[in-house]
Short mmCIF file of C-alpha atoms in Angstrom, two decimals:
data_model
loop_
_atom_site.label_atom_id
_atom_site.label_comp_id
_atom_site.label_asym_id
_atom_site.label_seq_id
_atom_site.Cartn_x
_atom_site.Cartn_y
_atom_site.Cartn_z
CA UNK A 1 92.31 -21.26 206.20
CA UNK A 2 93.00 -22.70 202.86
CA UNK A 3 94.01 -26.35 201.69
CA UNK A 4 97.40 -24.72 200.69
CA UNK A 5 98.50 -24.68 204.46
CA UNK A 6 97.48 -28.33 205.13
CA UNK A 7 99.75 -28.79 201.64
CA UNK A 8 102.71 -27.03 203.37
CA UNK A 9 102.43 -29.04 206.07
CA UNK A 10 102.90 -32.32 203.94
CA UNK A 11 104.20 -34.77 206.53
CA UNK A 12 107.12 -32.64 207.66
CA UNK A 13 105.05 -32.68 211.51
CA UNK A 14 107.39 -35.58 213.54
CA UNK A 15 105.48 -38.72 213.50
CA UNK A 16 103.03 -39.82 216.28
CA UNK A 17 105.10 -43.19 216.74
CA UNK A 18 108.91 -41.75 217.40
CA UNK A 19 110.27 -43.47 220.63
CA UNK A 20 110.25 -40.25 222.59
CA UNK A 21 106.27 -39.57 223.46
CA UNK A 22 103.99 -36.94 221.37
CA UNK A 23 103.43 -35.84 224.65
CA UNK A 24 106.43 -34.23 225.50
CA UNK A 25 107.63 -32.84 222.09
CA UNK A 26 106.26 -29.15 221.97
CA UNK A 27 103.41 -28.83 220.24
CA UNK A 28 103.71 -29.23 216.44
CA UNK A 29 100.79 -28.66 214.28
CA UNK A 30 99.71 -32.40 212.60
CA UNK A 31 98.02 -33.04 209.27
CA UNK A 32 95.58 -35.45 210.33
CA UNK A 33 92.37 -37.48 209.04
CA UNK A 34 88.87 -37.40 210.91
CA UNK A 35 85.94 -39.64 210.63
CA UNK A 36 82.70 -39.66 212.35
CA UNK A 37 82.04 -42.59 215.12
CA UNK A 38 78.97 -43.94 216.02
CA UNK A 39 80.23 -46.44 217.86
CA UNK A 40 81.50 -44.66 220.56
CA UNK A 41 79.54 -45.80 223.96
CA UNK A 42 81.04 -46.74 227.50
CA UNK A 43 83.20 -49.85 226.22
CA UNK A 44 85.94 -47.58 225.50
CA UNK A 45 90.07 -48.45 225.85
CA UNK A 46 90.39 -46.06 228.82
CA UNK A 47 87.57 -47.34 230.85
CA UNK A 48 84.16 -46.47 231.49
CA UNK A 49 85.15 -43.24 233.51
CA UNK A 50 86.27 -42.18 230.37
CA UNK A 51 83.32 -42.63 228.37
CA UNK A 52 82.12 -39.08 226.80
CA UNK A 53 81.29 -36.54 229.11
CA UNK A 54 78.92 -33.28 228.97
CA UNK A 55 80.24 -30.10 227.32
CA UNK A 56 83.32 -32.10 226.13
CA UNK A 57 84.10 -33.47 222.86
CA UNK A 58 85.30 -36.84 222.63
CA UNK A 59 87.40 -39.19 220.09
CA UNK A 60 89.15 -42.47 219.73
CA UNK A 61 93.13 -41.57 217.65
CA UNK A 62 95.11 -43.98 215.90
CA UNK A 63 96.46 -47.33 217.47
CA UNK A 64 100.46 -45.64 217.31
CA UNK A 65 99.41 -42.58 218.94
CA UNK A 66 97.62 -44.43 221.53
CA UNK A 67 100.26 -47.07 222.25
CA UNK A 68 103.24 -44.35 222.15
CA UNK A 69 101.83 -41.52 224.36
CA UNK A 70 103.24 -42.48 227.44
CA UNK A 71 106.77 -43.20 226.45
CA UNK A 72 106.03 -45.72 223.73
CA UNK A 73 108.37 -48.12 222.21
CA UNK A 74 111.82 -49.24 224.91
CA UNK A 75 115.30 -49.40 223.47
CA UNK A 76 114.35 -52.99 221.71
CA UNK A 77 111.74 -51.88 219.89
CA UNK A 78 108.86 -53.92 221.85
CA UNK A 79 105.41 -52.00 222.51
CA UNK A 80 105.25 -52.28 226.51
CA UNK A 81 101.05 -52.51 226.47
CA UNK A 82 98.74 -52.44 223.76
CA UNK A 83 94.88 -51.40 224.71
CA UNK A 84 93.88 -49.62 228.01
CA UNK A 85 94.74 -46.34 229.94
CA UNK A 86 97.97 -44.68 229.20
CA UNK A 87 98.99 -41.40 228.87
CA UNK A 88 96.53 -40.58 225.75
CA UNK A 89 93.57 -41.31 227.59
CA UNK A 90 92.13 -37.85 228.69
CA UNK A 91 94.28 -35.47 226.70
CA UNK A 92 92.92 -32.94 224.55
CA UNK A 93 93.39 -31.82 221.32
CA UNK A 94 92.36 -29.00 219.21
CA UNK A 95 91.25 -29.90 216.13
CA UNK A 96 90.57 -28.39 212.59
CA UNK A 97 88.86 -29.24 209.38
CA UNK A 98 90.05 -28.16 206.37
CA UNK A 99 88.56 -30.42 203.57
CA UNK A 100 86.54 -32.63 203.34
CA UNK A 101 87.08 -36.31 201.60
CA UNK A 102 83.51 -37.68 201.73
CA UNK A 103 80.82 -36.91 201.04
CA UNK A 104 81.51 -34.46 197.74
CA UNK A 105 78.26 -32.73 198.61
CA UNK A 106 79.59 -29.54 197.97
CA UNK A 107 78.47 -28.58 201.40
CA UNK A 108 80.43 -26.56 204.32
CA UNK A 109 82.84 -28.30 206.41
CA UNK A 110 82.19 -26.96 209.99
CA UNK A 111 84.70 -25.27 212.46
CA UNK A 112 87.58 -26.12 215.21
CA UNK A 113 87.08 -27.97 218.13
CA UNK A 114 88.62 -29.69 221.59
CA UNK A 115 88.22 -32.86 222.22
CA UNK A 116 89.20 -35.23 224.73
CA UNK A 117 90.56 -38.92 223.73
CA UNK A 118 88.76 -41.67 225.28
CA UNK A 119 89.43 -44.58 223.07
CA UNK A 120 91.79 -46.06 220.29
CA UNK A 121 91.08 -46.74 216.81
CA UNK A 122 91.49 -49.92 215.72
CA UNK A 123 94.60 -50.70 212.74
CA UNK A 124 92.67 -50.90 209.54
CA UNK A 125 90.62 -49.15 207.35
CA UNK A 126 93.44 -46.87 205.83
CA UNK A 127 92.50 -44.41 208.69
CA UNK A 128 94.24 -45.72 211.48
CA UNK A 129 97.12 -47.95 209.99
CA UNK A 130 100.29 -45.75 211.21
CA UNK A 131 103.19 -47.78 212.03
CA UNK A 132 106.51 -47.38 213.65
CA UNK A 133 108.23 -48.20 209.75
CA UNK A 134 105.36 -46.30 207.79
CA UNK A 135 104.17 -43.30 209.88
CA UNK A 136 101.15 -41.84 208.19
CA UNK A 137 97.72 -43.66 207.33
CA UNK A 138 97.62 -45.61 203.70
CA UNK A 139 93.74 -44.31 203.11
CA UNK A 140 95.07 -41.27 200.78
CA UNK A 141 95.41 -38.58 203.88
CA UNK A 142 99.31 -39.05 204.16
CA UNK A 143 98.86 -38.32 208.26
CA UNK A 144 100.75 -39.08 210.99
CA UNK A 145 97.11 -39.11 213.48
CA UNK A 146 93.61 -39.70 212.83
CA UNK A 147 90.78 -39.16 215.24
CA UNK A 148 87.27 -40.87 215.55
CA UNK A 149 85.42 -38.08 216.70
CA UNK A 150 82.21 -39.34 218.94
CA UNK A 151 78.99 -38.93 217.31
CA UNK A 152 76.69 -39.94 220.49
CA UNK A 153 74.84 -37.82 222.51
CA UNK A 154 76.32 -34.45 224.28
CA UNK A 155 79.89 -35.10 222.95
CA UNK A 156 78.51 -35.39 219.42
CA UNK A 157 77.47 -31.99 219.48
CA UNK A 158 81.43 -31.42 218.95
CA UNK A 159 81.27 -33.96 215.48
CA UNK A 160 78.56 -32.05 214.32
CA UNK A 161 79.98 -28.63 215.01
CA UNK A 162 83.27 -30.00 213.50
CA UNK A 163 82.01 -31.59 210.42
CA UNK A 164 78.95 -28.89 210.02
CA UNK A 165 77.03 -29.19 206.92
CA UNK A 166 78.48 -32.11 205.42
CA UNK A 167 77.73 -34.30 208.21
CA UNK A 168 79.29 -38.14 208.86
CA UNK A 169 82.44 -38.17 206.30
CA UNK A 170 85.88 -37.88 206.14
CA UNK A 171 87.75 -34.97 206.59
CA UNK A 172 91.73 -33.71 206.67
CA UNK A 173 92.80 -30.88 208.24
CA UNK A 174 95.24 -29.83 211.31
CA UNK A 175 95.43 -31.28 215.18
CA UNK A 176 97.61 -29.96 218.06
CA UNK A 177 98.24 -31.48 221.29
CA UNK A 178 96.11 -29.19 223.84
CA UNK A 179 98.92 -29.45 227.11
CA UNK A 180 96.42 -29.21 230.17
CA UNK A 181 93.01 -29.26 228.31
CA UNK A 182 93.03 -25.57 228.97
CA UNK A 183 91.44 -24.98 225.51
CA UNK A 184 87.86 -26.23 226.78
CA UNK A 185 87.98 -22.96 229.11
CA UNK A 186 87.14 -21.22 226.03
CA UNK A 187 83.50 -22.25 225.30
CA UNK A 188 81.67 -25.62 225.03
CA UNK A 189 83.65 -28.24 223.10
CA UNK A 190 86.70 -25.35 222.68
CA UNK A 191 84.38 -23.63 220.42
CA UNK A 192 86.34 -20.29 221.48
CA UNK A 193 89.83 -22.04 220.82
CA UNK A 194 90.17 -19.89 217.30
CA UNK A 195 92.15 -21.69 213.94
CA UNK A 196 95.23 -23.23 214.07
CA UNK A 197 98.06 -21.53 212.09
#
């Protein structure tokens, strides 16, 4: 896999906060931006049931994605809830580096994974500042999602098999909507899953 497929994919992928929900639209291949989370213990958006659980990867994704997952934004434009359990809370995606933004330490970026989303990422930092009129994050990654993968404990075995050698950064690369979870069938933290393409 080479940066010059995340390039092709520019931002052409629909964005996360269309009315209709990401949910239900196929299953495009997103650029997206990753970060590590420490942060990442039971006080999560989707409850404590949802906090990180063995063998499973876990991650908080961008505010829009999390608000418009389970049908989003009605006919008027409002936002019908804005933190707590909705339809993001437990779905998986498979994700993929591809480069890596920080650190420059000339070290490997690691390899795909499944995770399951258990929180939301706050709106700031550049990371997780989609909006409905400006669909893709202002920190430089141009993408329509972001995920927080969990660094704590058993699901931050999937950060550190995700962002391998260069360890907590910032990363780009590719996410797809995992319909079903059926991905984490293929080894711990969908470490048999393969590369997107």
């Amino acid at each position: 896999m080479t940066i010059s497929l995340l390039a092709s994919l520019g931002t052409a992928s629909p964005p996360i906060g269309a009315p209709d929900s990401f949910l239900k639209r196929g299953l495009p291949i997103h650029r997206a931006s990753f970060t590590w989370n420490k942060n990442c213990g039971a006080h999560v958006a989707c409850g404590p049931a949802a906090a990180a659980k063995p063998g499973i990867g876990a991650a908080a994704i961008n505010t829009l994605a999390f608000e418009n997952a389970d049908g989003g934004i009605d006919g008027k434009g409002n936002k019908p809830h804005v933190y707590g359990p909705n339809g993001a809370c437990g779905s998986c995606w498979h994700l993929q580096p591809v480069s890596n933004f920080y650190p420059s330490n000339g070290k490997s970026l690691g390899t795909p994974v499944v995770v399951q989303i258990n929180d939301v990422c706050p709106m700031d930092k550049g990371y997780c500042d989609q909006t409905v009129e400006h669909p893709t994050n202002t920190g430089g990654f141009d993408a329509p999602v972001h995920f927080d993968l969990c660094s704590m404990g058993d699901a931050g075995e999937a950060a550190k098999q995700f962002f391998g050698e260069i360890g907590p950064g910032v990363a780009v690369g590719l996410a797809q909507y995992d319909p079903g979870c059926t991905l984490l069938e293929k080894g711990p933290f969908g470490s048999g899953a393969g590369t997107l393409q």
